[in-house]
PDB file of C-alpha atoms in Angstrom:
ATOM      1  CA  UNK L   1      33.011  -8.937  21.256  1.00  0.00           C
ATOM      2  CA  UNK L   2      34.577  -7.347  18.279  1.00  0.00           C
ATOM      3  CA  UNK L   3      32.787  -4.809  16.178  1.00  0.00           C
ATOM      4  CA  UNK L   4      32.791  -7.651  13.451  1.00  0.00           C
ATOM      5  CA  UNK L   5      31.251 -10.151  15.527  1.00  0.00           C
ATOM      6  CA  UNK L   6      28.532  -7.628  16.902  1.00  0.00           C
ATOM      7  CA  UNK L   7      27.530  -6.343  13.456  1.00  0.00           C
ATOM      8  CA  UNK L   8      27.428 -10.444  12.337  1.00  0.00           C
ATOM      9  CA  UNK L   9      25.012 -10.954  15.421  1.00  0.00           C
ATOM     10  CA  UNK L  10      22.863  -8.126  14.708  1.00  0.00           C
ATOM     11  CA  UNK L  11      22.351  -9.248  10.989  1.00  0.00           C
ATOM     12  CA  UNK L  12      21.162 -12.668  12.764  1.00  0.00           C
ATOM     13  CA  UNK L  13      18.477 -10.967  14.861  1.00  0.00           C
ATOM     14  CA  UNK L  14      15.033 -12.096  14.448  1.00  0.00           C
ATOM     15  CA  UNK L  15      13.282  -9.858  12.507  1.00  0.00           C
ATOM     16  CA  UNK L  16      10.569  -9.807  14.969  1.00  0.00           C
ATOM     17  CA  UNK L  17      12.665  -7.253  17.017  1.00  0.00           C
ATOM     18  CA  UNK L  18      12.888  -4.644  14.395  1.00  0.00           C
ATOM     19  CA  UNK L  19      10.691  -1.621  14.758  1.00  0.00           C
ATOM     20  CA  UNK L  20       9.976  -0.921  11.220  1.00  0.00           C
ATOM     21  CA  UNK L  21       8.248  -4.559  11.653  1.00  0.00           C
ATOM     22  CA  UNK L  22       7.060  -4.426  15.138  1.00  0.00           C
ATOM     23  CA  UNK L  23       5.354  -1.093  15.467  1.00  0.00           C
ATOM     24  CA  UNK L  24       3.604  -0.882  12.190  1.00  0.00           C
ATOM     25  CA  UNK L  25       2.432  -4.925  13.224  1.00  0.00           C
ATOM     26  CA  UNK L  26       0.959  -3.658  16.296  1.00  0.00           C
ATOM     27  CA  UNK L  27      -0.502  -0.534  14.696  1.00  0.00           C
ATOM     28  CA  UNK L  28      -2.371  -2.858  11.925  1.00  0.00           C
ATOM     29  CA  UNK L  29      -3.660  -5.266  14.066  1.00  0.00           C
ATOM     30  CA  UNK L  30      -5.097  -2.531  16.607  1.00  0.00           C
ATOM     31  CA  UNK L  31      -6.331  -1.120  13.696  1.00  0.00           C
ATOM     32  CA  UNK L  32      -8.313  -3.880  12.526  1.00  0.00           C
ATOM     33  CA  UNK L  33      -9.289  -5.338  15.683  1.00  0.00           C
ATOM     34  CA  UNK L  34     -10.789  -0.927  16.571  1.00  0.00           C
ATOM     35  CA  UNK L  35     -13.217  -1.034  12.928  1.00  0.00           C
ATOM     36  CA  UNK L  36     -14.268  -4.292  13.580  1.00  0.00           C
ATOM     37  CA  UNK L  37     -14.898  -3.773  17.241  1.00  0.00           C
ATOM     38  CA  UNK L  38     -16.756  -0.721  16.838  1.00  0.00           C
ATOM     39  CA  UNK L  39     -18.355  -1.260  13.448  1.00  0.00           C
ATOM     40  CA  UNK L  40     -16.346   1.420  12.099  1.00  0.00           C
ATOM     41  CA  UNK L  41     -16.747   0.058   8.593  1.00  0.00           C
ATOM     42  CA  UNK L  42     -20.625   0.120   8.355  1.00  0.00           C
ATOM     43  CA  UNK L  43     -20.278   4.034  10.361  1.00  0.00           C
ATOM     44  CA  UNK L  44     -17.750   5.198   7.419  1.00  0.00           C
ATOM     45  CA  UNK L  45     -20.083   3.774   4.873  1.00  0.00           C
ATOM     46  CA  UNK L  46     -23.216   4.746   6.220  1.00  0.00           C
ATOM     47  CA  UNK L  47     -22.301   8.338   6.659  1.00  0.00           C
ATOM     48  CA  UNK L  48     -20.714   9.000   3.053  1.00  0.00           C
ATOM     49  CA  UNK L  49     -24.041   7.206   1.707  1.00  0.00           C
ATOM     50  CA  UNK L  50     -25.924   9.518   3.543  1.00  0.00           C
ATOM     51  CA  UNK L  51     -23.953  12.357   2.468  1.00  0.00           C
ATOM     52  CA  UNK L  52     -24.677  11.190  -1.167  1.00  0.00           C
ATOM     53  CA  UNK L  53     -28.202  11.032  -0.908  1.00  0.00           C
ATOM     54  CA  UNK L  54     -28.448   7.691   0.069  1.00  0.00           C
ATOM     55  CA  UNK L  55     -27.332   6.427  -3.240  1.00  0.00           C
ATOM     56  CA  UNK L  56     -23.810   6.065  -4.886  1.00  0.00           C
ATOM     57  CA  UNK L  57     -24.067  10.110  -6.190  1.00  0.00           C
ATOM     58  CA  UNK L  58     -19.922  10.074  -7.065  1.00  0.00           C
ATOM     59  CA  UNK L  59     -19.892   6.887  -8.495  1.00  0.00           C
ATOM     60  CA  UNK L  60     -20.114   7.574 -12.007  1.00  0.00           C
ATOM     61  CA  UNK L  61     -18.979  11.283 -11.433  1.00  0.00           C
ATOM     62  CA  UNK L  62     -16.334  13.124 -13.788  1.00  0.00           C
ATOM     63  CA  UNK L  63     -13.883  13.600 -10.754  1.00  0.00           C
ATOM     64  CA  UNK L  64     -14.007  10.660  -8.871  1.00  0.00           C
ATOM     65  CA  UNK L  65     -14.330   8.308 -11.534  1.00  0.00           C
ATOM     66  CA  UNK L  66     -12.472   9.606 -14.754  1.00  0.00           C
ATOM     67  CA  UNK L  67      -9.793  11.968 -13.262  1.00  0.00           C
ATOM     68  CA  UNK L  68      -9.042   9.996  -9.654  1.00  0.00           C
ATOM     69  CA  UNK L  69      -9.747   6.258 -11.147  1.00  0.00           C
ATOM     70  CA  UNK L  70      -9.469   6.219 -14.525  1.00  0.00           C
ATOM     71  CA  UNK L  71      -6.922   8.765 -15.358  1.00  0.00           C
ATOM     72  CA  UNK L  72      -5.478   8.183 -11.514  1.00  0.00           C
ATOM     73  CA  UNK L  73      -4.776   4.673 -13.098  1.00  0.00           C
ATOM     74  CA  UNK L  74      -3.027   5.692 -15.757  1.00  0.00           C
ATOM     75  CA  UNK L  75      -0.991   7.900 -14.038  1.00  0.00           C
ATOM     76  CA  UNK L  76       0.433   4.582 -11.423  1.00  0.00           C
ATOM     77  CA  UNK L  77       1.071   2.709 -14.912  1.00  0.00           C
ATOM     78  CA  UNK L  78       2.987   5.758 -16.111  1.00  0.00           C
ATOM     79  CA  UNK L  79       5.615   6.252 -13.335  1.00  0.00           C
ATOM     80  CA  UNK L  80       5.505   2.280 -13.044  1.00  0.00           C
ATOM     81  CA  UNK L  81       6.807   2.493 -16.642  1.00  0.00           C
ATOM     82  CA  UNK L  82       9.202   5.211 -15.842  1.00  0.00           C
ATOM     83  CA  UNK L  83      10.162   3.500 -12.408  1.00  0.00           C
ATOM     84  CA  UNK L  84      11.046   0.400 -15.006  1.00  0.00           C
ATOM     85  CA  UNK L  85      12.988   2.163 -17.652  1.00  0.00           C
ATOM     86  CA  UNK L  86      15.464   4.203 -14.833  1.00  0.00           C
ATOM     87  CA  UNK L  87      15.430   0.751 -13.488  1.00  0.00           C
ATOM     88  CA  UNK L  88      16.780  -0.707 -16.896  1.00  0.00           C
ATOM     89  CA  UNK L  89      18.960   2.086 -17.871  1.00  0.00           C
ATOM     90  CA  UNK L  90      21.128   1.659 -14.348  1.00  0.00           C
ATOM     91  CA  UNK L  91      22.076  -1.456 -16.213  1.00  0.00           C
ATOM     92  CA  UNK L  92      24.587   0.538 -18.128  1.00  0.00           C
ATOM     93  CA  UNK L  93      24.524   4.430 -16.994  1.00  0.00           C
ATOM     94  CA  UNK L  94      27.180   5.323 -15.127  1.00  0.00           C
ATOM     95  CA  UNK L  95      25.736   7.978 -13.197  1.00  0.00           C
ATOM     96  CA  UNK L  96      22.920   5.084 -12.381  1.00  0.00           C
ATOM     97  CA  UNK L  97      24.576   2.516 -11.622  1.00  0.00           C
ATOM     98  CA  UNK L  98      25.320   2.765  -8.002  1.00  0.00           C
ATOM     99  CA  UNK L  99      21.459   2.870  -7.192  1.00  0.00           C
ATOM    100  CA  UNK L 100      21.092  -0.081  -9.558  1.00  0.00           C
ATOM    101  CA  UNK L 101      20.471  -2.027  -5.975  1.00  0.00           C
ATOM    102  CA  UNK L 102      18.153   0.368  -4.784  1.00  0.00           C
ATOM    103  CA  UNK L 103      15.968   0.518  -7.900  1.00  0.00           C
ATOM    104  CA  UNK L 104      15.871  -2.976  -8.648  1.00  0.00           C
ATOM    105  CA  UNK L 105      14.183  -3.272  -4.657  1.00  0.00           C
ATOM    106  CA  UNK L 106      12.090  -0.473  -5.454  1.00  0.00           C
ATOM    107  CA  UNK L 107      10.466  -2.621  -8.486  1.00  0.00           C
ATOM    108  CA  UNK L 108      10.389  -5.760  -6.775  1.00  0.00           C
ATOM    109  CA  UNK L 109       8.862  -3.948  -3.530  1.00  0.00           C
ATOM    110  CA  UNK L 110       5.974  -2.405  -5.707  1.00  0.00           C
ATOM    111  CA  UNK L 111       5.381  -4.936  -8.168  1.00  0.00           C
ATOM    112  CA  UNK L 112       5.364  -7.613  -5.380  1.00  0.00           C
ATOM    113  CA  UNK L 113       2.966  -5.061  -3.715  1.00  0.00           C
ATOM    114  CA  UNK L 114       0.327  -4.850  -6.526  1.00  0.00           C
ATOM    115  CA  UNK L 115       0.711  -8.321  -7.024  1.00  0.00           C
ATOM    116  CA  UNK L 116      -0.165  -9.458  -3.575  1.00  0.00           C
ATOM    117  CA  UNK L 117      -3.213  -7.156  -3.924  1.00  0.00           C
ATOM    118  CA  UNK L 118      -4.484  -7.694  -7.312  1.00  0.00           C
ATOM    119  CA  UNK L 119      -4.192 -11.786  -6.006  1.00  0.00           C
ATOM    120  CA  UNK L 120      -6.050 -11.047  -2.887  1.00  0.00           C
ATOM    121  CA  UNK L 121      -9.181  -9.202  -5.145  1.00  0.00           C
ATOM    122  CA  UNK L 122      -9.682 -12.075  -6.824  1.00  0.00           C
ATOM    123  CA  UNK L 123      -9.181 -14.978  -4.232  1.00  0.00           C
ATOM    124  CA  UNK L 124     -10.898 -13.285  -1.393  1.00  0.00           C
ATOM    125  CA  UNK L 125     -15.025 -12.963  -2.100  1.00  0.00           C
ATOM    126  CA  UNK L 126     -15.575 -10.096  -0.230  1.00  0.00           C
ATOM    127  CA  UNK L 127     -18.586  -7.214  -0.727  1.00  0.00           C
ATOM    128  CA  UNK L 128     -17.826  -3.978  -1.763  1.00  0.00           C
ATOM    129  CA  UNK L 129     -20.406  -1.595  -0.155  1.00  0.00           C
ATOM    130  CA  UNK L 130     -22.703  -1.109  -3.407  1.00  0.00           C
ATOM    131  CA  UNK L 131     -22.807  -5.161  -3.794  1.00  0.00           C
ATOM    132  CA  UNK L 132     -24.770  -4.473  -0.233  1.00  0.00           C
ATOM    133  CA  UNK L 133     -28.432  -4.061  -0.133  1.00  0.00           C
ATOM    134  CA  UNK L 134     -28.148  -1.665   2.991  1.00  0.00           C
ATOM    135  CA  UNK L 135     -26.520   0.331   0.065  1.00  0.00           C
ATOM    136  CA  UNK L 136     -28.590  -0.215  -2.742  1.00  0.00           C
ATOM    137  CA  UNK L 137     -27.299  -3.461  -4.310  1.00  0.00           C
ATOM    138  CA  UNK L 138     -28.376  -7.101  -3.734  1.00  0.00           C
ATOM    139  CA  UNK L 139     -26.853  -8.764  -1.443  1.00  0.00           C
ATOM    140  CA  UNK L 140     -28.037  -9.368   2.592  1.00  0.00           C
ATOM    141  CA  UNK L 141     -25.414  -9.388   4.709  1.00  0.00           C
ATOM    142  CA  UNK L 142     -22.218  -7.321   5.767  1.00  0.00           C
ATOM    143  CA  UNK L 143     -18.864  -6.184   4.840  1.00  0.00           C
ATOM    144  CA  UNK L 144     -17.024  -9.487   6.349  1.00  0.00           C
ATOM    145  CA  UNK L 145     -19.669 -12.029   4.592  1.00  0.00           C
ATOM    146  CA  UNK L 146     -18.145 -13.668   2.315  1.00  0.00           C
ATOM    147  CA  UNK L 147     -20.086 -14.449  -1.368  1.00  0.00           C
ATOM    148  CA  UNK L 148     -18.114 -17.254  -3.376  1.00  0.00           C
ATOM    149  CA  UNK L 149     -18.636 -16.693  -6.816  1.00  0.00           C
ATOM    150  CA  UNK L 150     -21.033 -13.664  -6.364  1.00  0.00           C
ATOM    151  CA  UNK L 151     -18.086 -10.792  -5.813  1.00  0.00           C
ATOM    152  CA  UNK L 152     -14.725 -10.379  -6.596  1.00  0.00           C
ATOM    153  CA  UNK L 153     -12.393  -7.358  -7.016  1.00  0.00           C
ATOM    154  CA  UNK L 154     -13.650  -5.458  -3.748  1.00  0.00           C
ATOM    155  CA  UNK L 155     -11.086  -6.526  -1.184  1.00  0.00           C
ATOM    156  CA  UNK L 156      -8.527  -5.508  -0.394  1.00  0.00           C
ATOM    157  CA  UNK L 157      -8.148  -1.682  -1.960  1.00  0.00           C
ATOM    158  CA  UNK L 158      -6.199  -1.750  -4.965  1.00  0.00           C
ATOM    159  CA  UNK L 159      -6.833   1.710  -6.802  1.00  0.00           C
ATOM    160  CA  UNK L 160      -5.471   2.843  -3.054  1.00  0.00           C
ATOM    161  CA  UNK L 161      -2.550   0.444  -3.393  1.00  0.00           C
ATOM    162  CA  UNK L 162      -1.089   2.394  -6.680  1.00  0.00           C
ATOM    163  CA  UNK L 163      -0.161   5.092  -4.022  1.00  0.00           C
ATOM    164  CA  UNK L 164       0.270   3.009  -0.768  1.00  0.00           C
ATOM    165  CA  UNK L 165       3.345   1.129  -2.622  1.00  0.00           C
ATOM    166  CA  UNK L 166       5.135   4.497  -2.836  1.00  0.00           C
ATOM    167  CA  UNK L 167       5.838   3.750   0.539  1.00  0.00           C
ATOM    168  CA  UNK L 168       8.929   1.612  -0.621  1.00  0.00           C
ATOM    169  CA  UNK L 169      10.234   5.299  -1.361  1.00  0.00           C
ATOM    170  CA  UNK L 170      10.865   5.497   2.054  1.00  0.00           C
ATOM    171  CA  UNK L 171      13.127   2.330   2.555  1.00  0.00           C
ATOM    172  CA  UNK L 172      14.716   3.102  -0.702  1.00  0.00           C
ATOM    173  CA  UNK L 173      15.908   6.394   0.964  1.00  0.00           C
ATOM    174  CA  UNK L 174      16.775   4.874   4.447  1.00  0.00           C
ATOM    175  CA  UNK L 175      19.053   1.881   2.074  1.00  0.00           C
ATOM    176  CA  UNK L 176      21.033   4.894   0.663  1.00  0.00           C
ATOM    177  CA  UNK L 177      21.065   7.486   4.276  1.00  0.00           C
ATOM    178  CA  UNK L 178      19.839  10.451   2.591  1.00  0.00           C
ATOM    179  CA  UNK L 179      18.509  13.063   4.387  1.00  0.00           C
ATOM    180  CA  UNK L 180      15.311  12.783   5.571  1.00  0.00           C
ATOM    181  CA  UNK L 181      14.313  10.063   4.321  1.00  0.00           C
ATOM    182  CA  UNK L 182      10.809  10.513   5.985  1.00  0.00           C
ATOM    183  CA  UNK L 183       9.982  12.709   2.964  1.00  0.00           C
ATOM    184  CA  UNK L 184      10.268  10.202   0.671  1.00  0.00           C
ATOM    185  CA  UNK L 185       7.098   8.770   2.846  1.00  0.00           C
ATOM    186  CA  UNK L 186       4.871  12.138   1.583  1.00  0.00           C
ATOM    187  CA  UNK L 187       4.056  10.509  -2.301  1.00  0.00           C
ATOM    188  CA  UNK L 188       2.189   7.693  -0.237  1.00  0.00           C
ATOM    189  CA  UNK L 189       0.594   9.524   2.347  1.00  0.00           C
ATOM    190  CA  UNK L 190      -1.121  11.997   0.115  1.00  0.00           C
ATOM    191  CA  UNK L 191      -1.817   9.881  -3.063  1.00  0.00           C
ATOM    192  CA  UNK L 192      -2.669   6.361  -1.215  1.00  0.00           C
ATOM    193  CA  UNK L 193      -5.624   8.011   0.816  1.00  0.00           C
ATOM    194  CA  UNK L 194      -6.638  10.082  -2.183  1.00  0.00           C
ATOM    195  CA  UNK L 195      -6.935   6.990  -3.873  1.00  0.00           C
ATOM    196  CA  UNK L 196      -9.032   5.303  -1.028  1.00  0.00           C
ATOM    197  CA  UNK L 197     -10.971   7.843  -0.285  1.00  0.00           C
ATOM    198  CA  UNK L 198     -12.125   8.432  -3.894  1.00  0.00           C
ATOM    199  CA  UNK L 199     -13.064   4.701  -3.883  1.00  0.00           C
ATOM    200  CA  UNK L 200     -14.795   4.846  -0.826  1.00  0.00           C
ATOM    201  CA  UNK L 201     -17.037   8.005  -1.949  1.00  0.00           C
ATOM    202  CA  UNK L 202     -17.690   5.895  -4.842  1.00  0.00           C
ATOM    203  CA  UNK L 203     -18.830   2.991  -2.500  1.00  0.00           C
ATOM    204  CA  UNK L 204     -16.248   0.738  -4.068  1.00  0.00           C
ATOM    205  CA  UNK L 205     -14.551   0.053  -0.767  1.00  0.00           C
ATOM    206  CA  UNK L 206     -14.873   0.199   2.852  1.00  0.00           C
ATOM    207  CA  UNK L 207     -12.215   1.633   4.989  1.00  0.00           C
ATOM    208  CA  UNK L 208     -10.704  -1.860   6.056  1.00  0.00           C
ATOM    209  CA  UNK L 209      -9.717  -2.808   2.587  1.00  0.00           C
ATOM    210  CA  UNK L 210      -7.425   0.641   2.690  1.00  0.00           C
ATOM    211  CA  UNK L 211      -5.639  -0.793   6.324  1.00  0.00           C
ATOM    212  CA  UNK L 212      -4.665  -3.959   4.818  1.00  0.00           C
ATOM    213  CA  UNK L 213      -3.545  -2.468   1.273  1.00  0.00           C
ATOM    214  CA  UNK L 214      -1.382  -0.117   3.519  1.00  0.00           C
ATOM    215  CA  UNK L 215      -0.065  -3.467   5.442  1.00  0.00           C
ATOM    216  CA  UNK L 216       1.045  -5.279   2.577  1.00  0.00           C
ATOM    217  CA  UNK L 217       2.686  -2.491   0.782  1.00  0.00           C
ATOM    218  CA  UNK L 218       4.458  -1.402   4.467  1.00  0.00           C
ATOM    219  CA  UNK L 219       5.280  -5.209   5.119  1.00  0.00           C
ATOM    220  CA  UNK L 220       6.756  -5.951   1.814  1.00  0.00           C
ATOM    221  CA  UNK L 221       8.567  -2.964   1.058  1.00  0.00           C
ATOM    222  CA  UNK L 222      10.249  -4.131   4.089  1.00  0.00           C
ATOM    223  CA  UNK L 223      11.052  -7.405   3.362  1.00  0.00           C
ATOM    224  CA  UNK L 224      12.459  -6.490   0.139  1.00  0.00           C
ATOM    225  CA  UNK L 225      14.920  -4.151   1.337  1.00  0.00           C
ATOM    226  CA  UNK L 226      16.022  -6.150   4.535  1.00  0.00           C
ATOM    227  CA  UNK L 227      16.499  -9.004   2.270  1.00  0.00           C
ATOM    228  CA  UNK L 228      18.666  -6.951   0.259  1.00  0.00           C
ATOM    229  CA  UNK L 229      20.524  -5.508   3.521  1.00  0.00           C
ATOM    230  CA  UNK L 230      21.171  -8.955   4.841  1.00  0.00           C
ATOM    231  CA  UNK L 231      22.724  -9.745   1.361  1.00  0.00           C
ATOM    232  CA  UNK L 232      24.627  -6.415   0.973  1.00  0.00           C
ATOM    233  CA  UNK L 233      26.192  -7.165   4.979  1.00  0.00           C
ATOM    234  CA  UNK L 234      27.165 -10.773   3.194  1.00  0.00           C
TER     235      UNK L 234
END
């Protein structure tokens, strides 16, 4: 088979045998299937309540609400901005222009990203932990009981999901072979569980809704840029 032919076949291979798919499928669904199994959710919460007093003590804090929400907020819309404007500008720039490709996946990867999110909040009626009344709000239940028309906005993470989407960094790097491109990985892995955990200390979210925020970022960050591979190859 000609080196042709075998690169044509590999750009036909089901996607299902790529590891970047695969291996982070796996480690999700383990993932969920270990918090659920061993309660891991209602542990989590039940120990940072406990550490709090056994009341929301961060919620309305200075640091965990103004400077890692509110201003942590504006800081995602500011390099979202930016991210749109370089985007833009490799329109015309020369010195831009060949990672026009690259940028215009890194928007559609994170916008697609926050989109998926912000569309799960508000279709899925999940509790956050202070709509509980095992953590002083007032609803019976759990953190997988659904509440049509009583909640809204708790699942999955989406403050967390402002840093998890940096992880289209990292295929943005491995599109263009630069040099470590697991570096590119290090904007996610610090801000996206600074996020969560902020949200979580503020009882806003349990530590599932972070797992599947990762999972959609990961997942369509991947998409994008094998989409744009396959065309690229064609």
């Amino acid at each position: 088979m000609t080196s042709d032919r075998l690169r044509l076949v590999r750009s036909h291979m089901p996607t299902i045998n790529r590891p970047f798919l695969v291996y982070p499928g796996l480690a999700f669904i383990t993932g969920l299937v270990v918090i659920r199994a061993f309660d891991i959710d209602r542990l989590w919460a039940d120990w940072l309540y406990g550490v709090e007093g056994g009341h929301w003590a961060l919620r309305h804090a200075w640091l965990t609400s103004q400077v890692l929400h509110d201003d942590g907020q504006r800081f995602s819309i500011a390099w979202g901005v930016a991210l749109l404007v370089l985007t833009a500008m490799s329109c015309w720039h020369t010195r831009l222009r060949p990672w026009r490709r690259g940028l215009v996946c890194l928007c559609a990867a994170v916008l697609t990203s926050l989109l998926l999110v912000s569309l799960s909040k508000h279709l899925l009626a999940l509790p956050c932990p202070w709509d509980l009344q095992r953590y002083g709000g007032d609803l019976a239940g759990s953190a997988y009981t659904l509440y049509p028309g009583d909640v809204g906005g708790c699942f999955p993470a989406g403050h967390a999901a402002g840093g998890y989407c940096l992880v289209a960094l990292y295929f943005f790097a491995r599109h263009y072979h630069l040099q470590r491109p697991w570096l590119w990985l290090l904007p996610a892995v610090f801000i996206g569980p600074l996020y969560g955990l902020t949200q979580q200390l503020r009882g806003a979210h349990f530590l599932s809704h972070d797992l599947v925020s990762i999972a959609l970022c990961w997942f369509v960050s991947y998409a994008v840029f094998a989409f744009a591979e396959v065309c690229r190859r064609h």
